[in-house]
Amino acid sequence: FPGILSNPKLELVQRSLNVVMNQNVTLCCCSASGSPPVRYTLFKHNQQVSSLNRSDSTPALFTLTISSASDVGPYKCKAEHNTSSDGKYSNSLNFTLIEPISKPVLSSPTSQTTKGQNVTLSCFSENGSLPITYIFFKGKQSISPPVMMHEREAAVIFLFVNSSTDSGTYKCKANNSFPNSMKYSNSFNFTLAEERSHSQALIISLGLILLLLVIGFALAIPFFIIPSYKASE
C-alpha cells in the first residue's frame, strides 16, 4: 500500500506574487511525504485547471497565463493516490495584478503668490496600482522626501515663498511596483506678484489728488471765471 500523503505545499516559482497582464507564472505543488505515484490537481476558485501524474517524488509544475483580473486566484492544489478517494489540499495562493501609472498632474489652488505667502502643490496619478510614491522637484532638485500614498489621493506639500527664486519651475514624479513605471508630471510655475512699496503708494495717492484738483478746477471754470468776465464788460 502507498504511504500516507501529507498535505501538499503550493509555491510560486517566481519571486513575487505581483504580476502584470499577460504574464506567465509557474506554480509548484508537492507533498513532502507519501509514496508515488501521486496525482496533483490545480484548482482556481474550486474549479479544476489542470492535473499531472507523478511516478516519482518530483513536484508538479503548472504554468499559467494571467490574462484577466479573474486569473489572480485563489489557487489550491490537491494531492491523491490513484487507489485512494481521499485527497489532501494545499495552502491557498493569490496573485496581485499591478498596472502602470498614468502621467501625474501637478497643480496648485493658486498660480500667483507674493513673498511671505504659503502655497500648496498637489501631485496625482489617476490610474495605476497602489501604493504610488510621489516626489516633488524644483528644477532638477528634489524638495520633498518620497510620499507613499496607499489610497487614491493626491500627495500634497506646503511651500513658503521667501524670494523670487521660489517661483521657479516645479515638477513631480510618480512611481509604483509596475516595472519601469516612473513618470513625470507637467511643469508648474508660480507668478510672483510685485508688492508696491510705501513710496510708490504715496506717489500714486498724490497723483490721484492732483488729478482730482485739476478736474475740480475744470468744473469750476463755468461757475466763477465766466460770470466774472461778463461782470467786467
mmCIF file of C-alpha atoms in Angstrom:
data_model
loop_
_atom_site.group_PDB
_atom_site.id
_atom_site.type_symbol
_atom_site.label_atom_id
_atom_site.label_comp_id
_atom_site.label_asym_id
_atom_site.label_seq_id
_atom_site.Cartn_x
_atom_site.Cartn_y
_atom_site.Cartn_z
ATOM 1 C CA PHE A 1 0.000 0.000 0.000
ATOM 2 C CA PRO A 2 1.252 3.535 -0.765
ATOM 3 C CA GLY A 3 2.476 5.688 2.092
ATOM 4 C CA ILE A 4 0.130 8.295 3.542
ATOM 5 C CA LEU A 5 0.334 11.594 1.698
ATOM 6 C CA SER A 6 0.979 14.806 3.576
ATOM 7 C CA ASN A 7 -0.824 17.989 2.674
ATOM 8 C CA PRO A 8 0.894 19.346 -0.431
ATOM 9 C CA LYS A 9 2.516 22.763 -0.473
ATOM 10 C CA LEU A 10 1.715 25.203 -3.257
ATOM 11 C CA GLU A 11 4.520 27.637 -4.032
ATOM 12 C CA LEU A 12 5.357 30.201 -6.671
ATOM 13 C CA VAL A 13 8.486 29.525 -8.713
ATOM 14 C CA GLN A 14 8.921 33.258 -9.339
ATOM 15 C CA ARG A 15 9.917 35.582 -6.521
ATOM 16 C CA SER A 16 6.864 37.807 -6.339
ATOM 17 C CA LEU A 17 3.107 37.377 -6.379
ATOM 18 C CA ASN A 18 2.829 40.748 -8.137
ATOM 19 C CA VAL A 19 2.050 40.125 -11.798
ATOM 20 C CA VAL A 20 1.263 42.174 -14.888
ATOM 21 C CA MET A 21 -1.293 41.458 -17.564
ATOM 22 C CA ASN A 22 -0.434 38.526 -19.894
ATOM 23 C CA GLN A 23 2.447 37.390 -17.666
ATOM 24 C CA ASN A 24 3.293 33.688 -17.463
ATOM 25 C CA VAL A 25 3.654 32.241 -13.961
ATOM 26 C CA THR A 26 4.597 28.783 -12.685
ATOM 27 C CA LEU A 27 3.156 27.139 -9.588
ATOM 28 C CA CYS A 28 4.848 24.214 -7.877
ATOM 29 C CA CYS A 29 2.850 21.597 -5.951
ATOM 30 C CA CYS A 30 4.443 18.788 -3.959
ATOM 31 C CA SER A 31 3.772 16.552 -0.945
ATOM 32 C CA ALA A 32 6.692 16.101 1.428
ATOM 33 C CA SER A 33 5.678 12.559 2.352
ATOM 34 C CA GLY A 34 3.785 9.781 0.597
ATOM 35 C CA SER A 35 4.966 7.209 -1.898
ATOM 36 C CA PRO A 36 4.357 7.684 -5.628
ATOM 37 C CA PRO A 37 2.565 7.566 -7.927
ATOM 38 C CA VAL A 38 0.721 10.785 -6.998
ATOM 39 C CA ARG A 39 -1.827 12.744 -8.933
ATOM 40 C CA TYR A 40 -1.696 16.534 -8.477
ATOM 41 C CA THR A 41 -4.653 18.711 -9.469
ATOM 42 C CA LEU A 42 -4.653 22.518 -9.566
ATOM 43 C CA PHE A 43 -7.828 24.439 -8.739
ATOM 44 C CA LYS A 44 -8.845 28.061 -9.217
ATOM 45 C CA HIS A 45 -11.984 29.199 -7.382
ATOM 46 C CA ASN A 46 -12.667 25.489 -6.671
ATOM 47 C CA GLN A 47 -12.683 24.748 -10.415
ATOM 48 C CA GLN A 48 -10.172 22.319 -11.877
ATOM 49 C CA VAL A 49 -7.490 23.940 -14.016
ATOM 50 C CA SER A 50 -5.076 21.079 -14.752
ATOM 51 C CA SER A 51 -3.853 17.691 -13.488
ATOM 52 C CA LEU A 52 -0.472 15.993 -13.574
ATOM 53 C CA ASN A 53 0.604 12.465 -12.605
ATOM 54 C CA ARG A 54 3.972 11.935 -10.969
ATOM 55 C CA SER A 55 5.551 8.455 -10.824
ATOM 56 C CA ASP A 56 8.353 9.686 -8.569
ATOM 57 C CA SER A 57 8.862 12.354 -5.900
ATOM 58 C CA THR A 58 9.346 15.257 -8.332
ATOM 59 C CA PRO A 59 6.904 18.161 -7.840
ATOM 60 C CA ALA A 60 4.145 19.052 -10.271
ATOM 61 C CA LEU A 61 4.703 22.305 -12.149
ATOM 62 C CA PHE A 62 1.715 24.227 -13.505
ATOM 63 C CA THR A 63 2.302 27.124 -15.919
ATOM 64 C CA LEU A 64 -0.438 29.741 -16.206
ATOM 65 C CA THR A 65 -1.024 32.974 -18.106
ATOM 66 C CA ILE A 66 -2.572 35.870 -16.182
ATOM 67 C CA SER A 67 -4.770 37.307 -18.931
ATOM 68 C CA SER A 68 -7.521 38.937 -16.837
ATOM 69 C CA ALA A 69 -8.345 40.037 -13.296
ATOM 70 C CA SER A 70 -10.140 36.730 -12.674
ATOM 71 C CA ASP A 71 -6.851 34.830 -13.125
ATOM 72 C CA VAL A 72 -5.309 36.169 -9.904
ATOM 73 C CA GLY A 73 -6.781 33.330 -7.824
ATOM 74 C CA PRO A 74 -7.181 31.956 -5.271
ATOM 75 C CA TYR A 75 -5.334 28.767 -6.301
ATOM 76 C CA LYS A 76 -5.053 25.458 -4.450
ATOM 77 C CA CYS A 77 -3.695 22.060 -5.365
ATOM 78 C CA LYS A 78 -4.791 18.571 -4.398
ATOM 79 C CA ALA A 79 -2.590 15.511 -3.986
ATOM 80 C CA GLU A 80 -4.048 11.984 -4.099
ATOM 81 C CA HIS A 81 -3.159 8.397 -4.809
ATOM 82 C CA ASN A 82 -4.987 6.690 -7.628
ATOM 83 C CA THR A 83 -6.036 3.973 -5.203
ATOM 84 C CA SER A 84 -7.486 6.431 -2.667
ATOM 85 C CA SER A 85 -10.554 8.617 -2.810
ATOM 86 C CA ASP A 86 -9.336 10.950 -0.041
ATOM 87 C CA GLY A 87 -7.110 13.713 -1.344
ATOM 88 C CA LYS A 88 -5.139 16.314 0.609
ATOM 89 C CA TYR A 89 -5.336 20.018 -0.190
ATOM 90 C CA SER A 90 -2.615 22.636 -0.108
ATOM 91 C CA ASN A 91 -2.466 26.193 1.111
ATOM 92 C CA SER A 92 -4.050 28.949 -0.996
ATOM 93 C CA LEU A 93 -2.221 31.433 -3.224
ATOM 94 C CA ASN A 94 -3.419 34.718 -4.726
ATOM 95 C CA PHE A 95 -1.685 36.943 -7.246
ATOM 96 C CA THR A 96 -1.820 40.733 -7.233
ATOM 97 C CA LEU A 97 -2.361 42.297 -10.639
ATOM 98 C CA ILE A 98 -0.373 45.516 -10.977
ATOM 99 C CA GLU A 99 -0.970 48.221 -13.571
ATOM 100 C CA PRO A 100 1.247 51.057 -14.820
ATOM 101 C CA ILE A 101 0.555 54.551 -13.544
ATOM 102 C CA SER A 102 -0.778 57.377 -15.677
ATOM 103 C CA LYS A 103 1.148 60.626 -16.067
ATOM 104 C CA PRO A 104 0.760 62.572 -12.803
ATOM 105 C CA VAL A 105 -0.799 66.039 -12.777
ATOM 106 C CA LEU A 106 0.854 68.789 -10.734
ATOM 107 C CA SER A 107 -1.451 71.606 -9.615
ATOM 108 C CA SER A 108 -1.980 74.319 -7.015
ATOM 109 C CA PRO A 109 -5.050 76.276 -5.858
ATOM 110 C CA THR A 110 -3.290 79.450 -6.946
ATOM 111 C CA SER A 111 -0.816 80.308 -9.684
ATOM 112 C CA GLN A 112 0.050 83.770 -8.304
ATOM 113 C CA THR A 113 1.719 84.402 -4.986
ATOM 114 C CA THR A 114 3.587 87.067 -3.042
ATOM 115 C CA LYS A 115 6.630 86.997 -0.796
ATOM 116 C CA GLY A 116 5.865 85.580 2.629
ATOM 117 C CA GLN A 117 2.908 83.524 1.426
ATOM 118 C CA ASN A 118 2.347 79.790 1.988
ATOM 119 C CA VAL A 119 1.243 77.802 -1.066
ATOM 120 C CA THR A 120 0.397 74.152 -1.699
ATOM 121 C CA LEU A 121 1.355 71.774 -4.512
ATOM 122 C CA SER A 122 -0.624 68.615 -5.302
ATOM 123 C CA CYS A 123 0.541 65.639 -7.385
ATOM 124 C CA PHE A 124 -1.912 62.961 -8.520
ATOM 125 C CA SER A 125 -1.925 59.930 -10.866
ATOM 126 C CA GLU A 126 -5.468 58.934 -11.791
ATOM 127 C CA ASN A 127 -4.589 55.351 -12.808
ATOM 128 C CA GLY A 128 -2.134 52.737 -11.605
ATOM 129 C CA SER A 129 -1.791 50.116 -8.894
ATOM 130 C CA LEU A 130 -1.475 51.320 -5.321
ATOM 131 C CA PRO A 131 0.606 52.233 -3.458
ATOM 132 C CA ILE A 132 2.027 55.108 -5.509
ATOM 133 C CA THR A 133 5.125 57.029 -4.421
ATOM 134 C CA TYR A 134 5.423 60.730 -5.271
ATOM 135 C CA ILE A 135 8.466 63.033 -5.170
ATOM 136 C CA PHE A 136 8.364 66.802 -5.766
ATOM 137 C CA PHE A 137 11.072 68.718 -7.622
ATOM 138 C CA LYS A 138 12.064 72.314 -8.184
ATOM 139 C CA GLY A 139 14.115 72.292 -11.326
ATOM 140 C CA LYS A 140 16.163 69.087 -11.067
ATOM 141 C CA GLN A 141 16.445 69.136 -7.273
ATOM 142 C CA SER A 142 14.038 67.174 -5.083
ATOM 143 C CA ILE A 143 12.292 69.283 -2.454
ATOM 144 C CA SER A 144 10.453 66.519 -0.589
ATOM 145 C CA PRO A 145 11.081 63.009 0.718
ATOM 146 C CA PRO A 146 9.174 60.210 -1.074
ATOM 147 C CA VAL A 147 5.459 60.400 -0.223
ATOM 148 C CA MET A 148 3.773 56.968 -0.455
ATOM 149 C CA MET A 149 0.006 57.038 -0.959
ATOM 150 C CA HIS A 150 -1.955 53.859 -0.178
ATOM 151 C CA GLU A 151 -5.250 55.469 -1.196
ATOM 152 C CA ARG A 152 -6.323 57.053 -4.475
ATOM 153 C CA GLU A 153 -5.478 60.531 -3.221
ATOM 154 C CA ALA A 154 -3.098 63.307 -4.213
ATOM 155 C CA ALA A 155 0.200 63.847 -2.446
ATOM 156 C CA VAL A 156 0.414 67.407 -1.080
ATOM 157 C CA ILE A 157 3.335 69.548 0.084
ATOM 158 C CA PHE A 158 3.403 73.083 1.510
ATOM 159 C CA LEU A 159 5.840 75.745 0.319
ATOM 160 C CA PHE A 160 6.854 79.065 1.841
ATOM 161 C CA VAL A 161 7.584 81.715 -0.793
ATOM 162 C CA ASN A 162 10.502 83.709 0.559
ATOM 163 C CA SER A 163 12.044 85.176 -2.592
ATOM 164 C CA SER A 164 11.604 85.462 -6.338
ATOM 165 C CA THR A 165 13.622 82.261 -6.800
ATOM 166 C CA ASP A 166 10.796 80.319 -5.135
ATOM 167 C CA SER A 167 8.599 80.997 -8.167
ATOM 168 C CA GLY A 168 10.699 78.625 -10.310
ATOM 169 C CA THR A 169 9.630 75.558 -12.289
ATOM 170 C CA TYR A 170 8.143 72.695 -10.271
ATOM 171 C CA LYS A 171 7.511 69.065 -11.252
ATOM 172 C CA CYS A 172 6.624 65.813 -9.526
ATOM 173 C CA LYS A 173 7.462 62.167 -10.175
ATOM 174 C CA ALA A 174 5.189 59.161 -9.630
ATOM 175 C CA ASN A 175 6.205 55.507 -9.350
ATOM 176 C CA ASN A 176 4.644 52.184 -8.323
ATOM 177 C CA SER A 177 5.589 48.484 -8.336
ATOM 178 C CA PHE A 178 4.980 48.111 -12.073
ATOM 179 C CA PRO A 179 8.335 47.604 -13.872
ATOM 180 C CA ASN A 180 9.777 50.835 -15.312
ATOM 181 C CA SER A 181 6.634 52.776 -14.459
ATOM 182 C CA MET A 182 8.251 56.054 -13.367
ATOM 183 C CA LYS A 183 6.573 59.113 -14.910
ATOM 184 C CA TYR A 184 6.999 62.880 -14.558
ATOM 185 C CA SER A 185 4.255 65.466 -14.392
ATOM 186 C CA ASN A 186 3.698 68.679 -16.277
ATOM 187 C CA SER A 187 5.675 71.767 -15.247
ATOM 188 C CA PHE A 188 4.135 74.340 -12.920
ATOM 189 C CA ASN A 189 5.257 77.916 -12.299
ATOM 190 C CA PHE A 190 4.109 80.432 -9.740
ATOM 191 C CA THR A 191 3.816 84.078 -10.773
ATOM 192 C CA LEU A 192 5.262 86.336 -8.108
ATOM 193 C CA ALA A 193 3.130 89.481 -7.731
ATOM 194 C CA GLU A 194 5.202 92.615 -7.118
ATOM 195 C CA GLU A 195 4.352 94.279 -3.814
ATOM 196 C CA ARG A 196 4.109 98.061 -4.038
ATOM 197 C CA SER A 197 6.347 99.966 -1.637
ATOM 198 C CA HIS A 198 5.118 102.797 0.606
ATOM 199 C CA SER A 199 6.793 105.396 -1.613
ATOM 200 C CA GLN A 200 5.042 104.019 -4.672
ATOM 201 C CA ALA A 201 1.735 104.133 -2.850
ATOM 202 C CA LEU A 202 2.393 107.757 -1.782
ATOM 203 C CA ILE A 203 3.230 108.811 -5.330
ATOM 204 C CA ILE A 204 0.088 107.162 -6.650
ATOM 205 C CA SER A 205 -2.016 108.832 -3.948
ATOM 206 C CA LEU A 206 -0.544 112.281 -4.704
ATOM 207 C CA GLY A 207 -1.151 111.749 -8.392
ATOM 208 C CA LEU A 208 -4.787 110.921 -7.761
ATOM 209 C CA ILE A 209 -5.211 114.018 -5.555
ATOM 210 C CA LEU A 210 -3.647 116.231 -8.228
ATOM 211 C CA LEU A 211 -5.891 114.700 -10.878
ATOM 212 C CA LEU A 212 -8.962 115.393 -8.729
ATOM 213 C CA LEU A 213 -7.846 119.031 -8.233
ATOM 214 C CA VAL A 214 -7.446 119.502 -11.971
ATOM 215 C CA ILE A 215 -10.873 118.016 -12.626
ATOM 216 C CA GLY A 216 -12.389 120.180 -9.870
ATOM 217 C CA PHE A 217 -10.759 123.323 -11.271
ATOM 218 C CA ALA A 218 -12.031 122.496 -14.756
ATOM 219 C CA LEU A 219 -15.545 122.060 -13.450
ATOM 220 C CA ALA A 220 -15.365 125.353 -11.522
ATOM 221 C CA ILE A 221 -14.477 127.492 -14.543
ATOM 222 C CA PRO A 222 -18.060 127.873 -15.865
ATOM 223 C CA PHE A 223 -19.336 128.982 -12.442
ATOM 224 C CA PHE A 224 -16.669 131.500 -11.344
ATOM 225 C CA ILE A 225 -14.461 132.691 -14.171
ATOM 226 C CA ILE A 226 -17.092 133.216 -16.908
ATOM 227 C CA PRO A 227 -19.549 135.215 -14.674
ATOM 228 C CA SER A 228 -16.676 137.407 -13.503
ATOM 229 C CA TYR A 229 -15.706 138.081 -17.109
ATOM 230 C CA LYS A 230 -19.262 139.153 -18.004
ATOM 231 C CA ALA A 231 -19.488 141.414 -14.992
ATOM 232 C CA SER A 232 -16.390 143.321 -16.074
ATOM 233 C CA GLU A 233 -17.832 144.138 -19.522
#
